[in-house]
């Protein structure tokens, strides 16, 4: 009896596995005629895969960013196929961070004539800084998954506090993303840009034009923004990351606010961030300008006083911004600490030291 029951369960599970389609991991939002934003559903946490934008024109399709694994990108391509059968002519990589790059090969395999658009600095930064980052992720990835699993089991967060439901969901998402990345890493193929942008490139799809713009250094040294001038829609890449910004170790905190001001000047009616929901006003952008201006002013003042990095860490106070971006969330507060407070001060200190050396 027991055996029959067990067999039934196995069959039922198999049937369920084949019969039910997995719920898509992104929502498809139609932004304008022929413009679609694919907004990720993973909860905010420490690992990412980005939003994508699909722009369909008379002559073909522009896709903005690929994803952290080829599997994620195949899902995006399947969604595109439901919208149009036109070929992908260009993939724009908004910057060289791997979560925006790894799935490029899916488009290359499906559309052999596709061109990859990136900032000129990507040619150097992707193999060099990206290569070093990849080495670190591959060395530490398995350990990080193990750490998150043990935290989930123990019921505590990464800081040793009792775990919240938001943290449980975030860690579970991180485990999936890191595991997928590690599985793909056995046979990584990094595709570099074939069309380079210095400041501005225009793409004509026959019945619509789009601009690819480098507005200055910010989240990385080579951030690109995609703008549809007629519809006044912008895809900001990781210049905007919601709900907690990402001013990481490869960012340029001293220039970030000025770059955002240039983005602000477009007065776009729709802004799609690299991570997070579609924005219909500039409130979040303004909050980020204030944060980045404060980081710039505070780190410059500290450096002018001759403080060391350790002293700078102690004197820079971003508490009002932590409250603004993280609210009462223990999870988002930890993300703020790890993706804003700690790396932004270190990156600013590095920029200030390099500037001083260049003057001497
Ligand atoms: Zn990024």
Coordinates of C-alpha atoms and ligand atoms in Angstrom, one line a residue:
X1 CA 0.0 0.0 0.0
X2 CA 2.7 2.3 1.0
X3 CA 4.6 1.6 -2.2
X4 CA 1.6 2.4 -4.4
X5 CA 1.0 5.6 -2.6
X6 CA 4.7 6.6 -3.0
X7 CA 4.5 5.8 -6.7
X8 CA 1.3 7.9 -7.1
X9 CA 3.1 10.8 -5.5
X10 CA 6.0 10.5 -7.9
X11 CA 3.7 10.4 -10.9
X12 CA 1.6 13.3 -9.7
X13 CA 4.8 15.4 -9.2
X14 CA 6.1 14.5 -12.6
X15 CA 2.8 15.4 -14.2
X16 CA 2.7 18.7 -12.4
X17 CA 6.3 19.4 -13.4
X18 CA 5.5 18.9 -17.1
X19 CA 2.0 20.3 -17.1
X20 CA 2.4 23.6 -15.3
X21 CA 4.5 26.4 -16.7
X22 CA 6.7 28.3 -14.4
X23 CA 5.4 31.7 -13.5
X24 CA 7.5 34.3 -15.5
X25 CA 10.1 36.0 -13.3
X26 CA 9.3 39.4 -14.8
X27 CA 6.3 41.5 -15.6
X28 CA 6.0 42.8 -19.2
X29 CA 4.8 46.4 -19.2
X30 CA 3.9 48.2 -22.4
X31 CA 5.3 51.7 -22.0
X32 CA 4.4 53.1 -25.5
X33 CA 3.7 51.7 -28.9
X34 CA 6.5 49.1 -29.5
X35 CA 8.2 49.8 -26.2
X36 CA 8.1 47.2 -23.5
X37 CA 9.8 47.1 -20.1
X38 CA 10.4 43.7 -18.5
X39 CA 10.4 44.4 -14.8
X40 CA 12.0 41.8 -12.6
X41 CA 10.1 40.2 -9.7
X42 CA 13.0 39.0 -7.6
X43 CA 13.0 40.8 -4.2
X44 CA 15.7 43.4 -3.6
X45 CA 18.7 41.7 -2.1
X46 CA 22.5 41.3 -2.6
X47 CA 22.5 39.6 -6.0
X48 CA 20.7 41.0 -9.1
X49 CA 19.5 40.4 -12.6
X50 CA 18.3 43.5 -14.3
X51 CA 15.2 44.9 -16.0
X52 CA 15.2 44.8 -19.8
X53 CA 13.7 47.0 -22.4
X54 CA 12.5 45.9 -25.9
X55 CA 12.1 48.5 -28.6
X56 CA 10.4 47.3 -31.7
X57 CA 10.9 49.3 -34.9
X58 CA 10.1 48.8 -38.6
X59 CA 13.6 47.2 -39.3
X60 CA 14.1 45.2 -36.2
X61 CA 14.4 45.2 -32.4
X62 CA 16.7 46.8 -29.9
X63 CA 17.1 45.0 -26.6
X64 CA 18.6 46.8 -23.6
X65 CA 20.8 44.7 -21.4
X66 CA 21.0 40.9 -21.2
X67 CA 21.0 39.0 -17.9
X68 CA 23.0 37.3 -15.2
X69 CA 22.5 33.9 -16.9
X70 CA 21.7 32.6 -20.4
X71 CA 18.6 30.9 -18.9
X72 CA 17.3 34.3 -17.8
X73 CA 17.9 35.7 -21.2
X74 CA 16.2 32.8 -23.0
X75 CA 13.1 33.7 -21.0
X76 CA 13.4 37.3 -22.2
X77 CA 13.8 36.2 -25.8
X78 CA 10.7 34.0 -25.4
X79 CA 8.7 37.0 -24.2
X80 CA 10.1 39.0 -27.2
X81 CA 8.9 36.3 -29.6
X82 CA 5.3 36.7 -28.3
X83 CA 5.5 40.4 -29.2
X84 CA 7.2 40.3 -32.6
X85 CA 9.0 38.0 -35.0
X86 CA 11.4 40.8 -36.2
X87 CA 15.1 40.1 -35.6
X88 CA 17.2 41.7 -32.8
X89 CA 19.5 44.1 -34.5
X90 CA 21.2 45.6 -31.4
X91 CA 21.8 44.7 -27.8
X92 CA 22.8 47.7 -25.8
X93 CA 24.7 46.8 -22.6
X94 CA 24.3 49.8 -20.3
X95 CA 27.5 48.9 -18.4
X96 CA 30.0 46.1 -18.0
X97 CA 28.6 44.6 -14.7
X98 CA 28.1 40.9 -15.4
X99 CA 24.4 40.7 -14.6
X100 CA 23.9 42.9 -17.6
X101 CA 26.2 41.0 -19.9
X102 CA 26.3 37.2 -19.5
X103 CA 23.2 36.5 -21.5
X104 CA 24.6 38.3 -24.6
X105 CA 25.5 34.9 -26.2
X106 CA 21.8 34.0 -26.4
X107 CA 21.2 36.9 -28.9
X108 CA 24.4 36.2 -30.8
X109 CA 23.3 32.5 -31.2
X110 CA 19.8 33.5 -32.3
X111 CA 20.7 36.5 -34.5
X112 CA 24.2 36.0 -36.0
X113 CA 24.1 39.6 -37.4
X114 CA 23.3 41.3 -34.1
X115 CA 25.5 44.1 -32.9
X116 CA 26.5 44.7 -29.3
X117 CA 26.6 48.4 -28.2
X118 CA 28.7 49.4 -25.2
X119 CA 30.8 52.3 -23.9
X120 CA 34.3 52.4 -25.2
X121 CA 35.7 51.8 -21.7
X122 CA 33.9 48.4 -21.6
X123 CA 36.6 47.0 -23.9
X124 CA 39.1 47.4 -21.1
X125 CA 36.9 47.3 -17.9
X126 CA 35.0 44.1 -18.7
X127 CA 38.0 41.9 -19.2
X128 CA 40.1 43.6 -16.5
X129 CA 37.9 44.7 -13.5
X130 CA 35.1 42.4 -14.6
X131 CA 37.6 39.5 -14.9
X132 CA 38.9 40.1 -11.4
X133 CA 35.4 40.4 -10.0
X134 CA 34.4 37.2 -11.7
X135 CA 37.4 35.4 -10.1
X136 CA 36.2 36.6 -6.7
X137 CA 32.6 35.6 -7.4
X138 CA 33.7 32.1 -8.5
X139 CA 35.9 31.6 -5.5
X140 CA 33.4 32.9 -3.0
X141 CA 30.1 32.0 -4.6
X142 CA 29.7 28.5 -3.2
X143 CA 30.7 29.7 0.3
X144 CA 28.2 32.6 0.1
X145 CA 25.4 30.2 -0.8
X146 CA 26.4 27.9 2.1
X147 CA 26.5 30.9 4.4
X148 CA 23.0 32.1 3.4
X149 CA 21.7 28.5 3.7
X150 CA 23.1 28.2 7.2
X151 CA 21.6 31.6 8.2
X152 CA 18.2 30.6 6.9
X153 CA 18.5 27.4 9.0
X154 CA 19.6 29.2 12.1
X155 CA 17.0 31.9 11.7
X156 CA 19.4 34.8 11.7
X157 CA 20.5 37.4 9.2
X158 CA 24.0 38.2 7.9
X159 CA 24.6 40.5 10.9
X160 CA 23.5 37.9 13.4
X161 CA 20.1 39.4 14.2
X162 CA 16.8 37.4 14.2
X163 CA 15.9 37.0 10.5
X164 CA 12.8 38.8 9.1
X165 CA 10.5 37.4 6.4
X166 CA 11.9 40.0 4.0
X167 CA 15.4 38.7 4.6
X168 CA 14.2 35.1 4.1
X169 CA 12.8 35.9 0.7
X170 CA 15.9 38.0 -0.2
X171 CA 18.4 35.2 0.8
X172 CA 16.3 32.6 -1.0
X173 CA 16.5 34.7 -4.2
X174 CA 20.2 35.3 -3.8
X175 CA 20.8 31.6 -3.4
X176 CA 19.0 31.0 -6.8
X177 CA 20.8 33.8 -8.6
X178 CA 24.3 32.8 -7.3
X179 CA 23.6 29.1 -8.0
X180 CA 22.5 29.9 -11.6
X181 CA 25.6 32.1 -12.1
X182 CA 27.9 29.4 -10.8
X183 CA 26.3 26.8 -13.0
X184 CA 26.8 29.0 -16.1
X185 CA 30.4 29.8 -15.1
X186 CA 31.5 26.3 -16.2
X187 CA 31.3 27.6 -19.7
X188 CA 31.2 31.4 -19.6
X189 CA 31.5 33.3 -22.9
X190 CA 31.9 37.0 -22.4
X191 CA 30.9 39.0 -25.5
X192 CA 32.5 42.5 -25.9
X193 CA 30.8 45.4 -27.6
X194 CA 31.0 45.5 -31.4
X195 CA 29.7 49.1 -31.6
X196 CA 31.4 51.6 -29.3
X197 CA 29.9 54.8 -27.8
X198 CA 32.0 57.7 -26.5
X199 CA 29.3 60.2 -25.8
X200 CA 26.4 59.7 -28.2
X201 CA 25.2 57.2 -30.8
X202 CA 21.9 57.3 -32.7
X203 CA 20.2 54.1 -33.8
X204 CA 17.5 54.4 -36.6
X205 CA 15.0 51.5 -36.8
X206 CA 13.3 52.9 -39.9
X207 CA 10.3 54.4 -38.2
X208 CA 11.9 55.4 -34.8
X209 CA 15.1 56.8 -33.6
X210 CA 16.8 56.2 -30.3
X211 CA 19.8 57.8 -28.6
X212 CA 22.4 56.0 -26.7
X213 CA 24.1 58.5 -24.3
X214 CA 27.0 58.5 -21.9
X215 CA 26.2 61.3 -19.5
X216 CA 29.3 61.0 -17.4
X217 CA 30.8 58.6 -14.9
X218 CA 28.5 57.4 -12.1
X219 CA 27.6 53.8 -11.3
X220 CA 30.6 52.7 -13.4
X221 CA 33.0 54.5 -15.7
X222 CA 31.0 53.7 -18.8
X223 CA 27.3 53.9 -18.0
X224 CA 25.0 54.3 -21.0
X225 CA 21.4 55.6 -21.0
X226 CA 18.9 54.8 -23.7
X227 CA 16.5 57.6 -24.7
X228 CA 13.5 57.7 -27.0
X229 CA 13.4 61.4 -27.8
X230 CA 10.0 61.5 -29.4
X231 CA 8.3 59.7 -26.6
X232 CA 10.7 61.1 -23.9
X233 CA 11.3 57.8 -22.3
X234 CA 14.6 56.9 -20.7
X235 CA 16.1 53.6 -19.7
X236 CA 18.6 54.7 -17.0
X237 CA 20.5 51.4 -16.4
X238 CA 22.0 51.2 -13.0
X239 CA 22.3 55.0 -12.6
X240 CA 19.1 54.2 -10.8
X241 CA 18.7 51.2 -8.6
X242 CA 15.6 50.9 -6.5
X243 CA 14.8 50.5 -3.6
X244 CA 18.4 51.0 -2.4
X245 CA 21.0 52.7 -4.7
X246 CA 24.2 50.9 -5.7
X247 CA 27.2 53.1 -5.3
X248 CA 29.7 50.2 -5.4
X249 CA 33.4 49.9 -5.4
X250 CA 33.5 50.5 -9.2
X251 CA 31.4 53.7 -9.0
X252 CA 32.5 57.3 -9.2
X253 CA 30.8 59.0 -6.2
X254 CA 32.3 62.5 -6.9
X255 CA 30.8 62.7 -10.4
X256 CA 27.6 60.6 -9.8
X257 CA 25.3 63.5 -8.8
X258 CA 26.3 65.7 -11.8
X259 CA 25.6 62.7 -14.1
X260 CA 22.2 62.3 -12.6
X261 CA 21.5 66.0 -13.0
X262 CA 22.0 65.6 -16.8
X263 CA 19.6 62.7 -16.8
X264 CA 17.1 64.8 -14.8
X265 CA 17.4 67.6 -17.4
X266 CA 15.5 65.4 -20.0
X267 CA 12.4 65.7 -17.8
X268 CA 11.4 62.2 -19.0
X269 CA 7.9 61.3 -18.5
X270 CA 8.8 57.6 -17.9
X271 CA 12.1 56.4 -16.4
X272 CA 13.0 52.7 -16.3
X273 CA 15.7 51.9 -13.7
X274 CA 18.2 49.1 -14.1
X275 CA 16.5 47.5 -11.1
X276 CA 13.1 48.4 -9.6
X277 CA 9.7 49.5 -10.9
X278 CA 8.9 51.9 -13.7
X279 CA 9.1 55.5 -12.5
X280 CA 6.5 58.1 -13.7
X281 CA 8.2 61.1 -11.9
X282 CA 11.6 62.2 -10.8
X283 CA 11.1 61.8 -7.0
X284 CA 13.5 58.8 -6.7
X285 CA 16.0 60.4 -9.1
X286 CA 16.0 63.6 -6.9
X287 CA 16.5 61.6 -3.7
X288 CA 19.5 59.9 -5.3
X289 CA 20.9 63.3 -6.4
X290 CA 20.7 64.5 -2.8
X291 CA 22.4 61.3 -1.5
X292 CA 25.2 61.6 -4.0
X293 CA 25.7 65.3 -3.4
X294 CA 25.9 64.7 0.3
X295 CA 28.5 61.9 -0.2
X296 CA 30.6 64.2 -2.5
X297 CA 30.5 67.2 -0.1
X298 CA 31.1 65.1 3.1
X299 CA 34.0 63.1 1.6
X300 CA 35.6 66.2 0.1
X301 CA 35.5 68.0 3.4
X302 CA 36.9 65.0 5.2
X303 CA 39.7 64.7 2.7
X304 CA 40.5 68.4 2.9
X305 CA 40.9 68.0 6.7
X306 CA 43.6 65.4 5.9
X307 CA 41.6 62.4 7.3
X308 CA 42.5 58.8 6.6
X309 CA 40.0 56.4 5.0
X310 CA 39.2 55.1 8.5
X311 CA 38.6 58.6 9.8
X312 CA 36.5 59.4 6.8
X313 CA 34.3 56.4 7.5
X314 CA 33.8 57.7 11.0
X315 CA 33.0 61.3 10.0
X316 CA 30.7 60.7 7.0
X317 CA 27.1 60.5 8.2
X318 CA 24.5 59.0 5.9
X319 CA 21.9 58.1 8.5
X320 CA 19.2 60.4 7.2
X321 CA 19.6 58.7 3.8
X322 CA 19.5 55.2 5.2
X323 CA 16.2 56.1 6.9
X324 CA 14.9 57.5 3.6
X325 CA 15.9 54.6 1.4
X326 CA 15.6 51.7 3.9
X327 CA 12.8 53.0 6.2
X328 CA 12.3 50.5 9.1
X329 CA 13.5 47.5 7.0
X330 CA 16.4 45.6 8.6
X331 CA 17.1 44.0 5.3
X332 CA 17.2 47.2 3.3
X333 CA 19.4 48.8 6.0
X334 CA 22.0 46.1 5.6
X335 CA 21.9 46.5 1.8
X336 CA 22.3 50.3 2.3
X337 CA 25.3 49.7 4.5
X338 CA 26.9 47.2 2.0
X339 CA 26.0 49.0 -1.3
X340 CA 26.1 52.6 -0.3
X341 CA 27.8 53.5 3.0
X342 CA 30.9 51.2 2.9
X343 CA 31.8 51.2 -0.8
X344 CA 30.8 54.8 -1.7
X345 CA 33.2 56.2 1.0
X346 CA 36.0 53.9 -0.1
X347 CA 35.4 54.8 -3.8
X348 CA 35.3 58.5 -3.0
X349 CA 38.5 58.3 -1.0
X350 CA 40.2 56.5 -3.9
X351 CA 39.0 59.2 -6.4
X352 CA 40.2 62.0 -4.1
X353 CA 43.6 60.4 -3.6
X354 CA 44.1 59.9 -7.3
X355 CA 43.1 63.5 -7.9
X356 CA 45.7 64.7 -5.3
X357 CA 48.4 62.5 -6.9
X358 CA 47.6 63.8 -10.4
X359 CA 48.1 67.4 -9.1
X360 CA 51.5 66.7 -7.5
Ligands
LIG1 ZN1 25.5 47.5 -12.2

